[in-house]
CSV table of C-alpha atoms and ligand atoms in Angstrom, one decimal:
chain,number,residue,atom,x,y,z
A,1,UNK,CA,0.0,0.0,0.0
A,2,UNK,CA,1.4,3.4,-0.9
A,3,UNK,CA,0.6,6.3,1.4
A,4,UNK,CA,1.8,9.0,-0.9
A,5,UNK,CA,4.6,10.3,1.2
A,6,UNK,CA,8.1,9.3,0.2
A,7,UNK,CA,11.4,10.5,1.5
A,8,UNK,CA,12.7,7.3,2.9
A,9,UNK,CA,15.6,7.1,0.5
A,10,UNK,CA,16.9,10.4,1.7
A,11,UNK,CA,18.4,8.2,4.5
A,12,UNK,CA,21.3,7.5,2.2
A,13,UNK,CA,21.9,11.1,1.6
A,14,UNK,CA,22.2,11.8,5.3
A,15,UNK,CA,25.7,12.0,6.9
A,16,UNK,CA,26.2,8.9,8.9
A,17,UNK,CA,28.9,10.6,10.9
A,18,UNK,CA,27.0,13.9,11.3
A,19,UNK,CA,27.3,17.4,10.0
A,20,UNK,CA,30.7,19.0,10.5
A,21,UNK,CA,30.4,22.7,10.5
A,22,UNK,CA,28.8,22.9,14.0
A,23,UNK,CA,29.5,23.1,17.7
A,24,UNK,CA,28.8,19.9,19.6
A,25,UNK,CA,28.9,19.1,23.4
A,26,UNK,CA,32.0,17.1,24.2
A,27,UNK,CA,31.3,16.4,27.9
A,28,UNK,CA,30.9,17.9,31.3
A,29,UNK,CA,33.6,20.3,32.5
A,30,UNK,CA,34.5,18.1,35.4
A,31,UNK,CA,35.4,15.2,33.1
A,32,UNK,CA,38.3,17.2,31.7
A,33,UNK,CA,41.3,17.7,34.0
A,34,UNK,CA,45.1,18.0,33.4
A,35,UNK,CA,45.2,14.3,32.4
A,36,UNK,CA,44.5,13.8,28.7
A,37,UNK,CA,41.0,12.5,27.8
A,38,UNK,CA,40.6,10.8,24.4
A,39,UNK,CA,37.2,10.9,22.9
A,40,UNK,CA,35.8,10.1,19.5
A,41,UNK,CA,33.3,12.5,17.9
A,42,UNK,CA,31.9,12.3,14.4
A,43,UNK,CA,34.4,9.5,13.7
A,44,UNK,CA,37.4,11.8,14.7
A,45,UNK,CA,39.7,10.9,17.6
A,46,UNK,CA,40.3,13.9,19.7
A,47,UNK,CA,42.3,14.5,22.9
A,48,UNK,CA,41.1,17.0,25.4
A,49,UNK,CA,43.6,18.7,27.7
A,50,UNK,CA,43.0,21.2,30.4
A,51,UNK,CA,45.4,24.1,30.9
A,52,UNK,CA,45.0,27.0,33.4
A,53,UNK,CA,43.3,29.1,30.6
A,54,UNK,CA,40.8,26.4,29.7
A,55,UNK,CA,40.3,23.2,27.8
A,56,UNK,CA,42.1,22.5,24.4
A,57,UNK,CA,41.3,19.9,21.8
A,58,UNK,CA,43.9,18.3,19.5
A,59,UNK,CA,43.7,15.5,17.0
A,60,UNK,CA,44.4,12.3,18.9
A,61,UNK,CA,46.7,10.9,16.2
A,62,UNK,CA,50.4,11.5,16.5
A,63,UNK,CA,51.5,12.7,13.0
A,64,UNK,CA,54.8,10.7,13.4
A,65,UNK,CA,53.3,7.1,13.4
A,66,UNK,CA,49.7,7.4,14.5
A,67,UNK,CA,50.0,6.8,18.3
A,68,UNK,CA,47.1,8.3,20.3
A,69,UNK,CA,48.4,11.3,22.1
A,70,UNK,CA,45.8,10.7,24.8
A,71,UNK,CA,48.1,7.8,26.0
A,72,UNK,CA,50.9,10.3,26.4
A,73,UNK,CA,52.3,12.3,29.3
A,74,UNK,CA,52.2,16.0,30.2
A,75,UNK,CA,55.9,16.4,30.9
A,76,UNK,CA,56.4,20.0,30.1
A,77,UNK,CA,54.3,23.1,30.8
A,78,UNK,CA,51.5,23.6,28.1
A,79,UNK,CA,52.4,20.5,26.1
A,80,UNK,CA,51.5,16.8,25.5
A,81,UNK,CA,54.3,14.3,24.7
A,82,UNK,CA,53.6,11.2,22.5
A,83,UNK,CA,54.3,8.0,24.5
A,84,UNK,CA,56.0,6.3,21.5
A,85,UNK,CA,58.9,8.4,20.4
A,86,UNK,CA,58.4,11.5,22.5
A,87,UNK,CA,57.3,14.1,19.9
A,88,UNK,CA,55.9,16.9,21.9
A,89,UNK,CA,53.1,19.3,20.9
A,90,UNK,CA,51.9,22.6,22.3
A,91,UNK,CA,48.2,23.6,22.6
A,92,UNK,CA,48.3,25.2,19.2
A,93,UNK,CA,49.1,21.7,17.8
A,94,UNK,CA,52.7,22.6,16.9
A,95,UNK,CA,55.5,20.1,17.4
A,96,UNK,CA,57.9,21.9,19.8
A,97,UNK,CA,60.4,19.0,20.3
A,98,UNK,CA,61.1,15.5,19.0
A,99,UNK,CA,62.7,14.0,22.1
A,100,UNK,CA,63.9,10.8,20.3
A,101,UNK,CA,65.8,12.9,17.7
A,102,UNK,CA,67.5,15.4,20.1
A,103,UNK,CA,67.7,19.2,20.3
A,104,UNK,CA,68.9,19.5,16.6
A,105,UNK,CA,65.9,17.7,15.1
A,106,UNK,CA,64.4,19.5,12.1
A,107,UNK,CA,60.9,18.3,13.0
A,108,UNK,CA,59.9,21.0,15.5
A,109,UNK,CA,58.3,24.0,13.7
A,110,UNK,CA,57.5,21.7,10.7
A,111,UNK,CA,55.0,19.3,12.0
A,112,UNK,CA,51.6,19.9,13.6
A,113,UNK,CA,48.4,18.3,14.6
A,114,UNK,CA,45.0,19.6,14.0
A,115,UNK,CA,43.3,21.6,16.7
A,116,UNK,CA,39.6,22.2,17.3
A,117,UNK,CA,38.1,25.3,18.9
A,118,UNK,CA,36.7,24.7,22.4
A,119,UNK,CA,34.5,26.7,24.6
A,120,UNK,CA,33.3,26.0,28.1
A,121,UNK,CA,30.0,27.3,29.4
A,122,UNK,CA,27.7,26.3,32.2
A,123,UNK,CA,29.7,23.3,33.2
A,124,UNK,CA,29.8,21.9,29.6
A,125,UNK,CA,32.7,21.7,27.2
A,126,UNK,CA,31.7,22.4,23.6
A,127,UNK,CA,33.9,21.7,20.5
A,128,UNK,CA,33.6,23.0,17.0
A,129,UNK,CA,34.1,20.2,14.5
A,130,UNK,CA,34.2,22.3,11.3
A,131,UNK,CA,37.1,23.0,9.0
A,132,UNK,CA,36.1,26.6,8.6
A,133,UNK,CA,36.4,29.4,11.2
A,134,UNK,CA,34.1,28.8,14.2
A,135,UNK,CA,30.9,30.7,14.4
A,136,UNK,CA,29.6,32.0,17.7
A,137,UNK,CA,28.5,29.2,20.1
A,138,UNK,CA,25.0,30.7,20.3
A,139,UNK,CA,24.4,30.0,16.6
A,140,UNK,CA,24.2,26.3,17.4
A,141,UNK,CA,23.5,25.9,21.1
A,142,UNK,CA,20.0,26.7,22.3
A,143,UNK,CA,19.7,29.7,24.5
A,144,UNK,CA,18.3,27.7,27.4
A,145,UNK,CA,21.7,25.9,27.7
A,146,UNK,CA,23.7,29.1,27.7
A,147,UNK,CA,21.9,31.3,30.2
A,148,UNK,CA,23.6,31.4,33.6
A,149,UNK,CA,22.7,28.6,36.0
A,150,UNK,CA,19.9,27.4,33.7
A,151,UNK,CA,20.9,23.7,33.5
A,152,UNK,CA,19.3,21.5,36.2
A,153,UNK,CA,20.7,18.2,35.1
A,154,UNK,CA,22.9,16.8,32.3
A,155,UNK,CA,23.1,13.1,31.7
A,156,UNK,CA,25.5,11.5,29.2
A,157,UNK,CA,24.9,8.1,27.8
A,158,UNK,CA,26.4,5.9,25.0
A,159,UNK,CA,23.7,4.2,22.9
A,160,UNK,CA,24.4,1.4,20.5
A,161,UNK,CA,22.8,2.9,17.4
A,162,UNK,CA,23.4,5.5,14.8
A,163,UNK,CA,22.6,9.2,15.7
A,164,UNK,CA,19.8,9.3,13.1
A,165,UNK,CA,17.4,6.9,14.8
A,166,UNK,CA,18.3,8.4,18.2
A,167,UNK,CA,17.1,11.8,17.2
A,168,UNK,CA,14.1,10.9,14.9
A,169,UNK,CA,12.6,9.0,17.8
A,170,UNK,CA,11.6,12.1,19.7
A,171,UNK,CA,9.3,13.5,17.1
A,172,UNK,CA,7.4,10.4,15.9
A,173,UNK,CA,4.2,9.2,17.4
A,174,UNK,CA,5.5,6.3,19.5
A,175,UNK,CA,4.5,7.9,22.8
A,176,UNK,CA,1.0,6.7,22.5
A,177,UNK,CA,2.1,3.1,22.1
A,178,UNK,CA,5.6,2.5,23.4
A,179,UNK,CA,5.4,4.6,26.6
A,180,UNK,CA,1.8,3.6,27.5
A,181,UNK,CA,3.0,1.6,30.5
A,182,UNK,CA,5.4,4.2,31.9
A,183,UNK,CA,4.8,6.0,35.2
A,184,UNK,CA,5.1,9.2,33.2
A,185,UNK,CA,1.9,8.6,31.3
A,186,UNK,CA,0.1,6.3,33.7
A,187,UNK,CA,-2.5,8.7,35.0
A,188,UNK,CA,-2.8,10.9,31.9
A,189,UNK,CA,-5.5,11.0,29.3
A,190,UNK,CA,-3.2,9.4,26.7
A,191,UNK,CA,-4.9,9.5,23.3
A,192,UNK,CA,-5.5,6.3,21.3
A,193,UNK,CA,-4.0,7.9,18.2
A,194,UNK,CA,-2.5,11.2,17.0
A,195,UNK,CA,-2.1,13.2,13.8
A,196,UNK,CA,1.3,14.9,13.4
A,197,UNK,CA,2.0,18.3,11.9
A,198,UNK,CA,5.4,19.7,11.0
A,199,UNK,CA,6.8,23.0,9.7
A,200,UNK,CA,10.3,24.0,8.8
A,201,UNK,CA,11.5,26.8,11.1
A,202,UNK,CA,11.8,30.3,9.6
A,203,UNK,CA,15.7,30.2,9.9
A,204,UNK,CA,15.8,26.9,7.9
A,205,UNK,CA,17.8,25.2,10.7
A,206,UNK,CA,15.1,22.9,11.9
A,207,UNK,CA,11.6,21.6,12.0
A,208,UNK,CA,8.8,22.2,14.5
A,209,UNK,CA,6.7,19.1,15.1
A,210,UNK,CA,3.4,19.0,17.0
A,211,UNK,CA,0.3,16.9,17.5
A,212,UNK,CA,-2.4,18.4,15.2
A,213,UNK,CA,-5.1,16.1,16.4
A,214,UNK,CA,-5.5,13.5,19.0
A,215,UNK,CA,-7.9,10.6,19.2
A,216,UNK,CA,-10.1,9.8,22.2
A,217,UNK,CA,-8.8,7.8,25.1
A,218,UNK,CA,-10.4,4.7,23.5
A,219,UNK,CA,-11.4,4.3,19.9
A,220,UNK,CA,-12.9,1.5,17.8
A,221,UNK,CA,-10.7,0.2,15.0
A,222,UNK,CA,-11.9,-1.9,12.0
A,223,UNK,CA,-10.8,-5.5,12.2
A,224,UNK,CA,-9.7,-5.4,15.9
A,225,UNK,CA,-12.2,-3.4,17.8
A,226,UNK,CA,-11.6,-1.3,20.9
A,227,UNK,CA,-8.1,0.1,21.7
A,228,UNK,CA,-6.8,0.4,24.3
A,229,UNK,CA,-8.7,-2.6,25.6
A,230,UNK,CA,-8.5,-1.9,29.3
A,231,UNK,CA,-7.4,1.3,31.0
A,232,UNK,CA,-10.4,2.7,32.7
A,233,UNK,CA,-8.2,4.8,35.0
A,234,UNK,CA,-7.1,7.0,32.1
A,235,UNK,CA,-10.6,8.4,31.9
A,236,UNK,CA,-9.9,10.0,35.3
A,237,UNK,CA,-7.4,12.2,33.6
A,238,UNK,CA,-5.4,12.9,36.7
A,239,UNK,CA,-2.3,14.7,35.6
A,240,UNK,CA,1.0,14.3,37.3
A,241,UNK,CA,2.9,17.5,37.6
A,242,UNK,CA,5.1,18.2,34.6
A,243,UNK,CA,3.8,15.3,32.5
A,244,UNK,CA,3.3,15.7,28.8
A,245,UNK,CA,5.3,18.2,26.8
A,246,UNK,CA,3.4,21.2,25.5
A,247,UNK,CA,2.6,19.8,22.2
A,248,UNK,CA,5.7,21.0,20.4
A,249,UNK,CA,9.2,19.5,19.8
A,250,UNK,CA,11.8,21.1,17.6
A,251,UNK,CA,14.4,19.2,15.6
A,252,UNK,CA,17.5,21.4,15.1
A,253,UNK,CA,20.7,21.3,13.2
A,254,UNK,CA,23.1,19.7,13.7
A,255,UNK,CA,21.6,16.9,15.8
A,256,UNK,CA,19.3,18.0,18.6
A,257,UNK,CA,15.7,18.0,19.7
A,258,UNK,CA,14.1,20.5,22.1
A,259,UNK,CA,10.9,20.0,23.9
A,260,UNK,CA,9.2,22.4,26.4
A,261,UNK,CA,7.5,20.8,29.4
A,262,UNK,CA,5.5,22.9,31.8
A,263,UNK,CA,8.4,23.1,34.3
A,264,UNK,CA,11.5,22.2,32.3
A,265,UNK,CA,13.1,22.5,28.9
A,266,UNK,CA,14.5,19.2,27.5
A,267,UNK,CA,17.2,18.9,25.0
A,268,UNK,CA,18.5,15.6,23.6
A,269,UNK,CA,21.7,16.2,21.7
A,270,UNK,CA,22.9,13.2,19.7
A,271,UNK,CA,26.6,13.3,19.0
A,272,UNK,CA,27.8,10.6,16.6
A,273,UNK,CA,30.8,8.6,17.8
A,274,UNK,CA,30.9,6.3,14.8
A,275,UNK,CA,28.3,5.0,12.4
A,276,UNK,CA,26.9,2.6,14.9
A,277,UNK,CA,27.3,4.4,18.3
A,278,UNK,CA,26.1,7.7,19.6
A,279,UNK,CA,26.9,9.7,22.7
A,280,UNK,CA,23.7,11.3,23.9
A,281,UNK,CA,23.5,14.5,26.0
A,282,UNK,CA,20.3,14.8,27.9
A,283,UNK,CA,19.8,18.3,29.3
A,284,UNK,CA,17.1,19.4,31.7
A,285,UNK,CA,17.0,23.2,32.1
A,286,UNK,CA,14.8,26.0,33.3
A,287,UNK,CA,14.4,29.7,32.2
A,288,UNK,CA,12.8,30.6,35.5
A,289,UNK,CA,14.5,32.6,38.2
A,290,UNK,CA,14.0,33.0,41.9
A,291,UNK,CA,11.4,30.9,43.6
A,292,UNK,CA,10.0,29.6,40.3
A,293,UNK,CA,13.4,28.2,39.5
A,294,UNK,CA,13.6,26.5,42.9
A,295,UNK,CA,10.1,25.0,42.3
A,296,UNK,CA,11.2,23.7,38.9
A,297,UNK,CA,14.3,22.2,40.2
A,298,UNK,CA,12.4,20.4,43.0
A,299,UNK,CA,9.8,19.2,40.6
A,300,UNK,CA,12.6,17.8,38.4
A,301,UNK,CA,14.3,15.9,41.1
A,302,UNK,CA,11.1,14.5,42.6
A,303,UNK,CA,9.4,13.6,39.3
A,304,UNK,CA,11.0,14.1,35.9
A,305,UNK,CA,14.4,12.8,36.9
A,306,UNK,CA,13.2,9.3,37.3
A,307,UNK,CA,9.9,9.1,35.4
A,308,UNK,CA,11.2,10.8,32.2
A,309,UNK,CA,15.0,11.0,32.3
A,310,UNK,CA,15.3,7.4,33.5
A,311,UNK,CA,12.3,5.2,32.7
A,312,UNK,CA,11.1,6.9,29.4
A,313,UNK,CA,14.6,7.1,28.1
A,314,UNK,CA,15.4,3.4,29.0
A,315,UNK,CA,12.3,2.5,27.0
A,316,UNK,CA,13.4,4.7,24.1
A,317,UNK,CA,16.9,3.2,24.1
A,318,UNK,CA,15.5,-0.3,23.8
A,319,UNK,CA,13.5,0.8,20.8
A,320,UNK,CA,16.1,2.3,18.6
A,321,UNK,CA,18.9,-0.1,19.7
A,322,UNK,CA,16.6,-2.8,18.3
A,323,UNK,CA,15.5,-0.9,15.1
A,324,UNK,CA,17.1,-1.7,11.7
A,325,UNK,CA,17.3,1.9,10.6
A,326,UNK,CA,18.2,1.1,7.0
A,327,UNK,CA,15.6,-1.6,6.4
A,328,UNK,CA,13.0,-0.8,3.7
A,329,UNK,CA,10.5,1.5,5.3
A,330,UNK,CA,7.0,2.6,4.6
A,331,UNK,CA,6.5,6.1,6.0
A,332,UNK,CA,3.1,7.4,6.8
A,333,UNK,CA,1.2,10.5,8.1
A,334,UNK,CA,2.7,10.3,11.6
A,335,UNK,CA,6.2,10.4,10.1
A,336,UNK,CA,5.8,13.8,8.5
A,337,UNK,CA,8.2,15.4,11.0
A,338,UNK,CA,10.9,12.9,10.1
A,339,UNK,CA,10.3,13.5,6.4
A,340,UNK,CA,10.8,17.2,6.7
A,341,UNK,CA,13.8,16.9,9.0
A,342,UNK,CA,15.5,14.5,6.6
A,343,UNK,CA,15.1,17.2,3.9
A,344,UNK,CA,16.6,19.9,6.1
A,345,UNK,CA,19.5,17.6,7.0
A,346,UNK,CA,20.1,16.4,3.4
A,347,UNK,CA,20.2,20.0,2.2
A,348,UNK,CA,22.7,21.0,4.9
A,349,UNK,CA,24.9,17.9,4.1
A,350,UNK,CA,24.9,18.9,0.5
A,351,UNK,CA,26.0,22.5,1.3
A,352,UNK,CA,28.8,21.1,3.5
A,353,UNK,CA,29.9,18.7,0.7
A,354,UNK,CA,29.9,21.6,-1.8
A,355,UNK,CA,32.0,23.8,0.6
A,356,UNK,CA,34.5,21.0,1.0
A,357,UNK,CA,34.7,20.5,-2.8
A,358,UNK,CA,35.4,24.2,-3.3
A,359,UNK,CA,38.2,23.9,-0.8
B,401,FES,S1,54.2,7.8,17.1
B,401,FES,FE1,54.2,9.6,18.2
B,401,FES,S2,56.3,10.1,18.5
B,401,FES,FE2,56.3,8.3,17.2
B,402,FE2,FE1,10.2,8.0,23.6
């Protein structure tokens, strides 16, 4: 059966290792100390090093013979020394000494490793993965993560799936089926079905997705009859504080989804590690100040931290880790958000490819 919407094969035009000309979260500030930390982002191995002035990021491949610099030592002020033959690099990526070749070696000044721009804000380290000059952090990072003291919680997890299914999941219609048994939805009037609407954002950097219509708590389906079969308690419509986002999620370049809940903003930022693994940053934040901020924080720790950030996300993880993303697919009305998002993504991937081709 054809449903008249086809964009599935755009999947092959999407960058399996992510878009490059963007800022991405690398980790929490407290993870990065003086000791080198090696981390793979978008297929690139990077070593993060903290100096008194801040965190620096260098390619984690020694240009001599490919040893990871993250296994090296910090023997001299402001440098990292490769553990293999002792080539030593400063924070600009320049080789300043080749210990194995002696003080007269011609290597220093001639060899360098790539560096990546880094910024640290609100306890999070951000890295710019592009080849071009970095744009301001606020071009890519949503304002709710940059405002002072706005972040309530940040969880970082590694999921065994590509970044594409991990982000598409937040704007499809699975809530009404897959999360039906969760505490988060247990005492809510969860609809039997939904109709999804999606609009590209005015700045062309994302897609707003919302429920345009919702079915009744129970409905009668041809062939099978009543669904859900039993859940009388949903008719009570008791609502737990902070349950249910306010009908709108936004997919945003390069790889994040934002959703506004009554008392918290949620951001899921999926950062590709390689084609089959993704590091996911789950942010809870609030725009409120004073007493309202305190109430929102309390509500988060009493309710959302376990019902949403733990149980719902564990359910999600099981779904997309089990999904075969590149299997033939039959998209339908409720996938309209995903269809528009894939178009925005493919257009951006094409612009990046063109930029690279033009040098
Ligand atoms: S591989 Fe790094 S110094 Fe030889
Ligand atoms: Fe979900």
